[in-house]
Amino acid sequence: MYIINKLLLFSFLFVGLIARAQGVIETFDYAHLTSTDKVGEHCQLTFSVGSGKSNPTLLSTSHAVSFYLGNRLTIKSHSNKCITKVVLHAAESGQSYNVGQFASSTGYFKQEEQAWIGQSRQMDLVNISLEVLKISRIEVHLADVAPKQITTIRFAESAYDIFEGDALPSPILEGVNAADAVGKLAFVSGNKNVLDFDADGTKAMPISTGETKLTVIYLGDERHAPCMSSCWIRCWKDVREVSSIRDFNVLADEINVSRLVLNAAEVVQVTANSAFISDGTGCLALRFSHHPGLQAGDVLTGTVLGRFIRNSYPALLVENNAINHLQIEHKSVSSPQEVDCTKLTLGNCVYGHQVNVIAKVTNHKKHSVQLKVNGYDLKIDDILKTKLVLPKEDACLGLTGLFYSYEEGTIFFTPLNRYGLSREMVLDEYKSENPVYSTSSTTVVVKRKLKAGRWNSICLPIAMNKIDLQRAFGNHTLVAFSSVSGNKLLFKSVDRLDTGVPYLLKTNNDIASWTLPNVSIDAPKASKITHEGVSFCGTYNVKELVSDGTEQFLRENKLFIPAKNKRVMPGLRAYFKFPSAAGAKQFDFVIDEASPIVLPNFEEHSEDGDVWFTLDGKAISPQHRQRGHVYVRRNKKFIVR
């Protein structure tokens, strides 16, 4: 505080005190003077060579000072008055010099035609004309120091966190423009054993972890009063930096403070004192002592400081509720991404939408429901008291919320709101096994790609009537295997798709997926239709076809047989099965007894038709294969280069 008081006292002396005297005019007439430099009652004149080649000279013959190019005249007040106006008179004409012949080094004066008007204790004039100026008389007007303009300085926050490499927070100065404030800010550390820096606030360096007060002083000038402000600085030395939410969750350090780096983490839900954020690697709750001041959809980039805590799901207890190291971008809330909670890293938590969760009612009286996903038990922990409504009968569900596991073999689900459960089933052609369970009033999403203008085989565990087909596919043709006549495979058009029955479907547009609301499913098995020993077989799951030529599938309006080793075919399709390879001769493909479409002789299944698997058995489409990853194809492992 002693240093701060000294600085304030200096600033007041620097800008001067407010006097109550009248304005005066002090005149220096070189007709009666014998030297260039003069000291008057209120001010003094000093002539210097400046950047010129000759010194200013007093000529007795002309009673004027010869002021050469580059010469400098300094006028300084040595009383409590300020210089307010300066007029220079020419010896030849007795008139005032035009100010355009001089350069003024101070910004406190404005130029009039034959004078400088302003307020300062000092001004400097330099001859910039190309002639020798002969000054016979100098008038200096002085007046009381005008009351200084009030200024204020403050910090945007009351406290800040400083790490190694961080700059000090910038104060907000009001009442003076930025140019006048340059070089007039002084910074003082309350404890240099915690935080040290240069007097101008640069080269900040945390010395140790701790807290200290930072004071900034605006020193003021002739026109602006000094002011000061303070804030608290929390210095952090040797704090561990964690690069992702997943790493923070798995580390689970409840003792030490960590600095979590967020890269476009999205706020997915906000409660009274928490903001749930997800960065693609994991999810956690930022915990505050008050409302976080964030909203769902906000995107956070930067760092946040805190300790790990676990309240069922993982959380970060934000140090001092501070988020000033985060950039916040306001965006609309995005749809939750589909997740596979069975692939969770132990200790981690993810936010998203889990499909195909099987709910089995174990006790109707107690309303007990057992949840399973891909064979794993799933437990609901409704710690946020969302009052999630569970089904009263067996169902297939979609769950949206937090999924986490900190015990081997146990997965927990915490809904973030009461809408975290829906009756939903997703059928995916690239999943090794599609769940088919008896359920009612369920929304079904079918992920089966259909190529426009080609015959696509299809077999679904759900029924679609004429209206459903039209809504999903637009203009289309759906045909069923009706008979075999000689070398003709006969198909007839139908206007309904029944559960478990294989069909051929042609659409006018490419289809990626479609959704059917309010569907009831009786869990039928995929069936086959057989005529004259030729079977058209449906499958919901990825299917391995034998390579002996008896099993073929339709692709690009052609029949293909597996080549060399066993091959796989994506699910939600159908394939042809012949009694023997010899019987699999060339067939004509006939729709509604129209002109036959000749199917070519059997061709080896091209590489594009392969279905590859990840090491954990999940079928993967060609566009999703990644360089450097290992996949299984034809029961062998391959690395994608």
XYZ file of C-alpha atoms in Angstrom:
641
model
C 0.000 0.000 0.000
C 2.960 2.305 0.648
C 4.081 1.919 -2.980
C 0.567 2.598 -4.258
C 0.251 5.775 -2.173
C 3.604 7.015 -3.471
C 2.511 6.413 -7.053
C -0.733 8.301 -6.526
C 1.113 11.216 -4.907
C 3.511 11.319 -7.852
C 0.613 11.315 -10.320
C -0.985 14.293 -8.605
C 2.307 16.225 -8.605
C 2.799 15.290 -12.238
C -0.472 16.760 -13.386
C -0.359 19.777 -11.049
C -2.799 21.280 -8.612
C -5.870 23.408 -9.283
C -5.082 27.053 -8.609
C -7.432 29.996 -8.243
C -5.329 32.769 -9.896
C -6.334 34.758 -13.005
C -5.032 34.095 -16.499
C -1.884 36.036 -17.531
C 0.045 36.861 -20.692
C 3.819 36.756 -20.534
C 5.617 38.533 -23.403
C 9.226 38.079 -24.472
C 10.305 41.021 -26.718
C 13.734 40.521 -28.274
C 14.051 44.243 -28.968
C 15.106 44.576 -25.349
C 16.723 41.134 -24.702
C 20.323 40.060 -25.025
C 19.994 36.243 -25.178
C 17.695 33.663 -26.726
C 16.869 31.667 -23.580
C 14.767 33.541 -21.071
C 13.077 32.863 -17.724
C 9.913 34.780 -16.978
C 7.671 34.940 -13.944
C 5.559 31.975 -15.028
C 7.442 30.258 -17.821
C 10.802 29.916 -19.511
C 12.038 29.723 -23.117
C 14.799 27.414 -24.286
C 16.170 27.443 -27.835
C 18.215 24.493 -29.090
C 19.806 23.377 -32.330
C 17.414 20.408 -32.567
C 17.976 18.595 -35.829
C 19.276 21.748 -37.518
C 22.829 22.558 -38.582
C 23.079 25.974 -36.920
C 22.221 27.167 -33.457
C 19.424 29.689 -32.971
C 21.043 33.135 -32.786
C 19.929 36.515 -31.367
C 20.808 39.237 -33.885
C 21.279 42.636 -32.280
C 20.812 44.438 -35.572
C 17.370 43.004 -36.260
C 16.443 42.491 -32.591
C 15.182 38.977 -33.477
C 16.121 35.360 -33.025
C 17.240 33.604 -36.200
C 15.412 30.278 -36.061
C 16.940 27.835 -38.560
C 15.463 24.722 -40.157
C 15.289 21.949 -37.541
C 15.796 24.285 -34.554
C 13.644 23.633 -31.492
C 11.908 26.043 -29.091
C 10.738 24.657 -25.738
C 8.247 26.646 -23.669
C 7.731 25.357 -20.148
C 5.552 26.595 -17.298
C 7.307 26.656 -13.928
C 4.297 27.824 -11.923
C 0.952 26.221 -11.173
C -0.417 27.555 -14.433
C -0.781 25.868 -17.792
C 0.204 27.228 -21.169
C -3.039 27.876 -23.088
C -1.916 29.884 -26.143
C 1.344 30.710 -27.940
C 1.856 33.395 -30.631
C 5.136 34.006 -32.506
C 5.690 37.400 -34.214
C 7.898 37.923 -37.278
C 10.571 40.648 -37.217
C 10.055 41.712 -40.827
C 6.313 42.312 -40.759
C 5.460 42.374 -37.090
C 2.660 39.959 -37.955
C 2.177 36.554 -36.337
C 3.797 33.559 -37.993
C 1.530 31.025 -39.648
C 1.578 27.854 -37.577
C 2.054 25.744 -40.699
C 5.726 26.690 -40.638
C 6.218 24.791 -37.373
C 5.707 21.292 -36.007
C 4.304 20.927 -32.523
C 5.449 17.847 -30.589
C 2.595 17.796 -28.101
C -0.915 16.553 -28.732
C -2.522 18.921 -26.245
C -2.686 21.893 -28.647
C -4.714 22.502 -31.747
C -3.447 24.805 -34.447
C -5.256 27.960 -35.374
C -4.119 30.114 -38.265
C -1.598 32.186 -36.264
C -1.541 30.575 -32.820
C -1.546 27.322 -30.878
C -4.471 26.833 -28.517
C -4.680 24.166 -25.825
C -3.568 23.318 -22.324
C -0.268 21.890 -21.185
C 2.694 22.714 -18.983
C 5.067 22.406 -21.879
C 5.120 22.660 -25.626
C 7.829 22.217 -28.253
C 7.991 23.951 -31.629
C 10.297 22.956 -34.490
C 11.007 24.977 -37.646
C 9.936 22.857 -40.616
C 9.959 25.660 -43.192
C 12.719 25.983 -45.757
C 13.681 29.466 -44.602
C 15.252 31.125 -41.604
C 12.475 32.475 -39.416
C 13.250 35.686 -37.510
C 11.215 35.822 -34.311
C 10.959 39.248 -32.692
C 8.366 38.620 -30.020
C 6.772 35.613 -28.286
C 3.472 35.783 -26.432
C 2.698 33.003 -23.953
C -0.803 32.900 -22.477
C -1.146 31.033 -19.197
C -4.141 30.227 -17.044
C -5.094 28.280 -13.996
C -4.933 24.529 -14.395
C -8.440 23.524 -15.446
C -10.260 20.956 -13.301
C -9.126 17.529 -14.423
C -11.613 15.251 -16.168
C -12.768 12.396 -13.969
C -11.498 8.981 -15.040
C -12.341 5.488 -13.877
C -10.566 2.188 -14.251
C -11.873 -1.284 -13.488
C -11.498 -4.974 -14.265
C -14.282 -6.927 -15.932
C -14.070 -9.645 -13.249
C -13.346 -9.494 -9.544
C -10.912 -12.428 -9.753
C -8.828 -14.149 -12.433
C -6.830 -17.345 -12.813
C -3.296 -16.966 -14.141
C -1.178 -19.824 -15.483
C 2.356 -19.837 -16.844
C 2.359 -18.019 -20.170
C -0.828 -16.046 -19.464
C -0.927 -12.248 -19.626
C -2.383 -10.069 -16.903
C -6.039 -9.138 -17.377
C -6.523 -5.871 -19.237
C -8.264 -3.114 -17.243
C -11.078 -1.022 -18.697
C -10.189 2.714 -18.605
C -12.978 5.251 -19.086
C -12.841 9.027 -19.411
C -9.660 9.113 -21.494
C -8.870 7.829 -24.967
C -6.421 5.001 -25.504
C -3.731 7.200 -27.072
C -3.551 9.480 -24.009
C -3.249 6.456 -21.706
C -0.177 4.956 -23.386
C 2.652 4.616 -20.912
C 0.561 5.897 -18.021
C -0.595 2.619 -16.469
C 1.347 1.211 -13.520
C 0.746 -2.339 -12.205
C 1.543 -3.463 -8.672
C 1.570 -7.018 -7.296
C 0.404 -7.516 -3.744
C 2.787 -10.446 -3.277
C 5.742 -10.936 -5.592
C 6.335 -14.372 -4.113
C 3.081 -15.405 -5.781
C 3.000 -13.230 -8.929
C 5.681 -11.054 -10.473
C 5.743 -8.842 -13.579
C 7.241 -5.622 -14.972
C 5.829 -2.276 -13.867
C 3.905 -1.903 -17.137
C 2.175 -5.258 -16.566
C 4.169 -7.269 -19.090
C 6.140 -10.495 -18.534
C 3.732 -11.873 -15.942
C 5.051 -14.979 -14.203
C 3.329 -17.091 -11.529
C 5.959 -17.817 -8.892
C 3.867 -20.175 -6.783
C 0.296 -21.408 -6.449
C -1.591 -18.869 -4.368
C -3.681 -15.717 -4.352
C -2.638 -12.081 -4.462
C -4.099 -8.686 -5.218
C -3.328 -6.953 -8.516
C -3.568 -3.141 -8.522
C -3.486 -0.952 -11.618
C -3.031 2.827 -11.473
C -3.738 5.312 -14.212
C -1.262 8.141 -13.499
C -3.282 10.846 -15.244
C -2.021 14.004 -16.977
C -2.802 17.718 -17.219
C -6.382 17.056 -18.285
C -7.223 13.706 -16.718
C -7.382 12.792 -13.058
C -5.591 9.660 -11.865
C -7.523 6.577 -10.767
C -6.887 3.029 -9.643
C -8.558 -0.349 -9.293
C -7.757 -3.831 -7.969
C -8.732 -7.436 -8.530
C -7.691 -10.777 -7.111
C -5.335 -13.017 -9.029
C -5.227 -16.743 -8.388
C -1.868 -18.061 -9.587
C -1.435 -21.690 -10.559
C 1.997 -23.249 -10.734
C 2.713 -26.761 -12.018
C -0.967 -27.657 -12.625
C -1.561 -30.809 -14.686
C -3.231 -30.204 -18.049
C -5.747 -32.795 -19.311
C -6.481 -32.772 -23.040
C -9.981 -34.333 -23.181
C -13.046 -35.094 -21.089
C -12.452 -38.837 -21.467
C -8.924 -38.531 -20.046
C -10.226 -36.398 -17.169
C -12.951 -38.929 -16.341
C -10.625 -41.916 -16.488
C -7.933 -40.121 -14.457
C -10.536 -39.436 -11.732
C -8.130 -37.345 -9.626
C -10.171 -36.186 -6.638
C -7.166 -34.676 -4.809
C -5.342 -32.419 -7.250
C -6.617 -29.554 -9.355
C -6.464 -30.194 -13.110
C -6.695 -27.853 -16.067
C -9.128 -29.383 -18.558
C -8.728 -28.354 -22.197
C -12.015 -28.105 -24.093
C -12.122 -28.082 -27.878
C -15.612 -27.158 -29.099
C -17.349 -28.969 -26.238
C -21.126 -28.620 -26.449
C -23.388 -27.839 -23.515
C -26.085 -30.506 -23.793
C -28.081 -29.736 -20.636
C -28.137 -27.094 -17.887
C -29.535 -27.532 -14.363
C -29.628 -25.241 -11.339
C -25.901 -25.591 -10.633
C -24.480 -27.779 -13.396
C -23.739 -27.661 -17.095
C -23.367 -31.053 -18.792
C -20.808 -30.839 -21.589
C -19.682 -33.301 -24.266
C -16.616 -33.068 -26.499
C -16.963 -36.266 -28.543
C -14.585 -38.226 -26.278
C -16.742 -38.112 -23.172
C -19.190 -36.161 -21.075
C -19.158 -34.643 -17.586
C -20.943 -32.054 -15.501
C -19.331 -28.698 -14.730
C -20.428 -28.077 -11.151
C -20.855 -24.538 -9.767
C -22.073 -23.078 -6.483
C -24.713 -21.135 -8.420
C -26.372 -21.184 -11.832
C -23.584 -21.667 -14.393
C -24.725 -18.865 -16.708
C -24.560 -21.195 -19.705
C -27.326 -22.526 -21.917
C -27.865 -25.699 -23.907
C -26.250 -25.409 -27.331
C -23.326 -23.258 -26.145
C -19.973 -24.375 -27.557
C -16.990 -24.022 -25.198
C -13.365 -23.698 -26.265
C -10.509 -23.014 -23.870
C -9.648 -24.288 -20.397
C -11.462 -24.778 -17.125
C -9.915 -25.489 -13.747
C -11.223 -27.889 -11.142
C -11.188 -31.161 -9.240
C -12.837 -34.444 -10.194
C -15.884 -35.500 -8.201
C -18.290 -38.358 -8.772
C -21.964 -38.102 -8.047
C -22.907 -41.282 -9.908
C -21.816 -39.603 -13.169
C -18.414 -37.821 -13.333
C -18.193 -34.073 -12.709
C -15.644 -31.269 -12.472
C -16.004 -28.931 -9.500
C -15.099 -25.591 -11.086
C -12.549 -23.636 -9.055
C -13.996 -20.317 -7.881
C -16.845 -20.759 -10.409
C -14.470 -19.241 -12.973
C -15.014 -19.768 -16.712
C -13.155 -16.669 -17.897
C -10.669 -18.863 -19.785
C -13.448 -20.209 -21.998
C -14.673 -18.773 -25.275
C -18.439 -19.260 -25.473
C -20.206 -19.496 -28.824
C -23.985 -19.530 -28.710
C -25.529 -22.094 -31.047
C -28.762 -24.016 -31.309
C -28.927 -27.391 -29.608
C -27.771 -30.250 -31.849
C -29.375 -33.699 -31.967
C -27.671 -36.312 -29.762
C -25.363 -38.696 -31.600
C -26.015 -42.434 -31.600
C -23.651 -44.215 -29.183
C -22.782 -47.797 -28.315
C -22.556 -47.829 -24.530
C -21.151 -51.369 -24.543
C -17.891 -49.938 -25.950
C -17.388 -47.539 -23.017
C -13.900 -47.105 -21.579
C -14.035 -48.040 -17.904
C -14.450 -44.855 -15.883
C -15.657 -42.773 -18.802
C -19.070 -41.281 -19.465
C -20.673 -40.416 -22.817
C -23.763 -38.477 -23.793
C -25.899 -39.643 -26.680
C -28.703 -41.851 -27.944
C -28.544 -45.619 -27.393
C -30.829 -47.618 -29.659
C -32.262 -51.109 -29.350
C -32.389 -51.325 -25.572
C -34.570 -54.304 -24.676
C -36.911 -53.719 -21.732
C -38.308 -56.828 -20.023
C -40.845 -56.440 -17.232
C -39.780 -58.797 -14.414
C -42.450 -57.898 -11.864
C -45.684 -56.293 -12.994
C -46.870 -55.510 -9.462
C -43.668 -53.747 -8.458
C -43.222 -52.396 -11.959
C -39.685 -53.796 -12.143
C -38.021 -53.591 -15.546
C -34.769 -55.192 -16.636
C -32.828 -53.430 -19.403
C -30.347 -55.057 -21.740
C -28.353 -53.759 -24.690
C -26.338 -56.116 -26.885
C -26.454 -58.679 -24.074
C -25.204 -56.253 -21.372
C -27.248 -55.270 -18.316
C -28.126 -51.593 -18.154
C -29.098 -49.940 -14.857
C -31.035 -46.686 -14.572
C -29.749 -44.148 -12.022
C -32.296 -41.323 -12.054
C -30.226 -39.123 -9.724
C -31.603 -35.959 -11.365
C -35.140 -37.102 -10.497
C -36.482 -36.751 -14.021
C -39.335 -39.169 -13.259
C -38.631 -41.208 -16.354
C -41.688 -43.287 -17.285
C -40.743 -46.924 -17.915
C -42.873 -49.202 -20.117
C -45.412 -51.487 -18.447
C -44.804 -54.256 -20.952
C -41.820 -55.651 -22.819
C -40.529 -53.139 -25.341
C -37.622 -52.037 -27.490
C -36.383 -48.604 -26.433
C -34.168 -45.713 -27.393
C -32.477 -43.980 -24.444
C -30.989 -40.472 -24.487
C -28.763 -39.248 -21.677
C -25.561 -40.186 -19.845
C -24.013 -43.645 -20.098
C -21.115 -44.463 -17.794
C -19.284 -47.399 -16.324
C -16.919 -47.483 -13.388
C -17.438 -51.135 -12.482
C -16.460 -53.950 -14.832
C -19.551 -55.384 -16.514
C -21.958 -52.695 -15.275
C -23.353 -49.874 -17.400
C -25.379 -47.056 -15.863
C -27.809 -44.710 -17.559
C -28.834 -41.303 -16.190
C -31.536 -39.415 -18.102
C -31.110 -35.639 -18.208
C -34.831 -34.999 -18.599
C -38.115 -36.904 -18.607
C -37.980 -37.251 -22.401
C -34.888 -39.470 -22.326
C -36.866 -42.612 -23.227
C -38.707 -43.495 -26.422
C -40.130 -46.677 -27.886
C -37.789 -47.191 -30.806
C -36.104 -49.906 -32.838
C -33.312 -49.401 -35.386
C -32.661 -51.973 -38.098
C -29.229 -51.602 -39.684
C -28.020 -53.619 -42.652
C -24.400 -53.442 -41.459
C -25.008 -54.745 -37.938
C -24.028 -58.365 -37.536
C -27.328 -58.994 -35.740
C -30.504 -56.921 -35.762
C -32.701 -57.242 -32.673
C -36.189 -58.445 -33.460
C -38.494 -58.489 -30.436
C -42.226 -58.440 -29.929
C -43.245 -54.880 -29.228
C -46.049 -52.440 -29.939
C -46.453 -48.725 -30.673
C -42.798 -48.490 -31.647
C -41.031 -46.175 -34.067
C -38.867 -48.231 -36.419
C -35.903 -46.767 -38.296
C -34.691 -48.877 -41.224
C -31.120 -48.219 -42.381
C -31.075 -50.074 -45.691
C -29.577 -48.413 -48.744
C -31.517 -48.852 -51.983
C -30.058 -48.021 -55.378
C -32.396 -46.240 -57.786
C -33.350 -48.063 -60.989
C -32.057 -51.456 -59.786
C -33.665 -54.487 -58.244
C -32.819 -54.547 -54.533
C -33.614 -57.591 -52.428
C -35.303 -56.764 -49.130
C -36.619 -58.649 -46.111
C -37.900 -56.867 -42.997
C -39.308 -57.984 -39.634
C -42.062 -55.402 -40.042
C -44.997 -55.007 -42.401
C -45.519 -52.056 -44.746
C -48.855 -51.388 -46.397
C -49.427 -49.506 -49.633
C -49.421 -46.098 -47.900
C -46.237 -46.924 -45.952
C -44.484 -47.997 -49.153
C -45.506 -44.853 -50.992
C -44.355 -42.573 -48.163
C -41.022 -44.348 -47.797
C -40.084 -44.919 -51.450
C -42.276 -42.745 -53.647
C -42.737 -44.325 -57.069
C -41.580 -47.937 -56.803
C -42.152 -51.537 -57.865
C -42.340 -54.343 -55.283
C -42.412 -57.944 -56.488
C -42.626 -61.351 -54.796
C -41.189 -64.691 -55.974
C -44.263 -66.477 -57.357
C -43.070 -69.552 -59.315
C -40.485 -71.245 -61.544
C -41.320 -72.193 -65.095
C -38.574 -73.959 -66.967
C -35.654 -71.565 -66.836
C -37.845 -68.668 -65.765
C -37.925 -67.199 -62.275
C -41.354 -65.573 -62.091
C -42.152 -62.567 -59.895
C -45.470 -60.788 -59.436
C -46.107 -57.227 -58.352
C -47.559 -56.722 -54.875
C -48.678 -53.638 -52.984
C -47.819 -54.815 -49.498
C -44.640 -55.945 -47.762
C -45.270 -58.640 -45.143
C -43.052 -59.417 -42.178
C -40.222 -61.872 -42.771
C -41.025 -62.314 -46.475
C -38.281 -61.717 -49.089
C -39.019 -59.340 -51.997
C -37.366 -57.494 -54.843
C -37.790 -53.719 -54.818
C -37.002 -51.073 -57.420
C -37.229 -47.334 -56.593
C -36.874 -44.219 -58.721
C -34.612 -42.533 -56.138
C -31.694 -43.614 -53.985
C -32.879 -44.376 -50.464
C -30.576 -44.300 -47.401
C -33.091 -44.959 -44.624
C -36.727 -44.492 -43.685
C -38.824 -44.283 -40.530
C -42.122 -45.943 -39.698
C -44.098 -44.677 -36.687
C -46.341 -46.642 -34.332
C -45.346 -50.126 -35.495
C -46.276 -53.405 -33.794
C -43.866 -56.320 -34.177
C -44.568 -60.003 -33.485
C -40.922 -61.045 -33.802
C -41.302 -63.299 -36.830
C -38.310 -65.098 -38.226
C -37.133 -64.374 -41.745
C -38.708 -66.868 -44.154
C -38.004 -68.332 -47.565
C -40.172 -68.956 -50.591
C -39.425 -72.148 -52.530
C -40.614 -73.125 -56.027
C -39.300 -76.105 -57.950
C -36.303 -76.456 -55.645
C -35.295 -72.808 -55.993
C -35.574 -70.843 -52.756
C -35.665 -67.107 -52.253
C -34.405 -66.697 -48.659
C -34.739 -63.639 -46.455
C -32.271 -62.624 -43.730
C -32.354 -59.824 -41.144
C -28.694 -60.198 -40.236
C -25.381 -60.245 -42.037
C -25.248 -63.583 -43.866
C -22.325 -65.756 -44.887
C -22.937 -67.316 -48.290
C -21.332 -70.579 -49.247
C -18.910 -70.564 -52.149
C -20.067 -73.752 -53.906
C -22.378 -71.866 -56.244
C -25.656 -72.952 -54.645
C -26.257 -69.598 -52.926
C -26.382 -66.409 -54.948
C -27.504 -62.867 -54.404
C -28.771 -60.102 -56.619
C -26.585 -57.101 -57.241
C -26.814 -54.527 -60.028
C -29.552 -56.670 -61.637
C -27.146 -59.627 -61.772
C -26.835 -62.876 -59.854
C -23.527 -63.299 -58.080
C -21.993 -66.291 -56.388
C -19.350 -66.153 -53.684
C -15.877 -66.805 -54.991
C -13.070 -68.792 -53.390
C -13.876 -68.535 -49.694
C -17.049 -67.902 -47.758
C -18.424 -64.432 -48.289
C -20.750 -62.211 -46.328
C -23.822 -60.271 -47.358
C -25.329 -57.313 -45.433
C -28.593 -57.871 -43.613
C -32.207 -56.924 -44.428
C -31.794 -58.662 -47.789
C -32.592 -61.913 -49.573
C -30.589 -64.415 -51.602
C -31.316 -67.298 -53.994
C -30.557 -70.878 -53.039
C -30.384 -73.632 -55.668
C -30.391 -77.395 -54.997
C -26.974 -77.755 -56.585
C -24.377 -75.764 -58.410
C -25.138 -77.764 -61.548
C -28.782 -76.767 -61.258
C -27.890 -73.143 -61.077
C -28.050 -72.668 -64.800
C -28.904 -69.475 -66.616
C -32.324 -68.242 -65.642
C -34.635 -65.665 -67.141
C -35.907 -63.149 -64.649
C -39.604 -62.437 -65.399
C -41.793 -59.762 -63.840
C -45.578 -60.167 -64.214
C -45.128 -62.422 -67.267
C -43.566 -59.566 -69.181
C -40.627 -59.986 -71.524
C -37.968 -61.906 -69.629
C -34.882 -60.189 -68.259
C -32.011 -62.555 -68.943
C -29.826 -63.056 -65.924
C -26.177 -63.525 -66.893
C -24.182 -66.586 -66.080
C -22.821 -66.682 -62.590
C -20.084 -64.159 -61.948
C -17.628 -63.953 -59.159
C -18.748 -61.543 -56.453
C -16.836 -58.307 -57.047
C -14.793 -56.694 -54.290
C -17.307 -53.850 -53.871
C -19.898 -56.366 -52.675
C -17.820 -57.584 -49.702
C -18.906 -56.820 -46.201
C -15.939 -56.208 -43.917
C -15.992 -56.478 -40.140
C -14.191 -54.675 -37.325
C -12.269 -56.781 -34.823
C -15.236 -56.661 -32.455
C -17.501 -58.224 -35.105
C -19.328 -55.128 -36.370
C -19.928 -54.963 -40.114
C -18.543 -51.779 -41.658
C -19.349 -50.137 -44.967
C -16.515 -49.355 -47.447
C -16.725 -45.579 -46.977
C -16.134 -45.948 -43.239
C -12.921 -47.969 -43.461
C -9.931 -46.044 -42.085
C -6.258 -46.194 -42.944
C -4.130 -48.089 -40.450
C -7.092 -50.040 -39.034
C -7.386 -53.835 -39.016
C -10.537 -55.473 -40.452
C -11.781 -59.027 -41.053
C -12.690 -60.129 -44.594
C -13.257 -63.678 -45.798
C -12.330 -64.849 -42.279
C -8.897 -63.251 -42.648
C -7.448 -60.087 -41.134
C -6.449 -57.152 -43.375
C -4.822 -53.790 -42.653
C -6.040 -50.826 -44.731
C -3.020 -48.948 -46.103
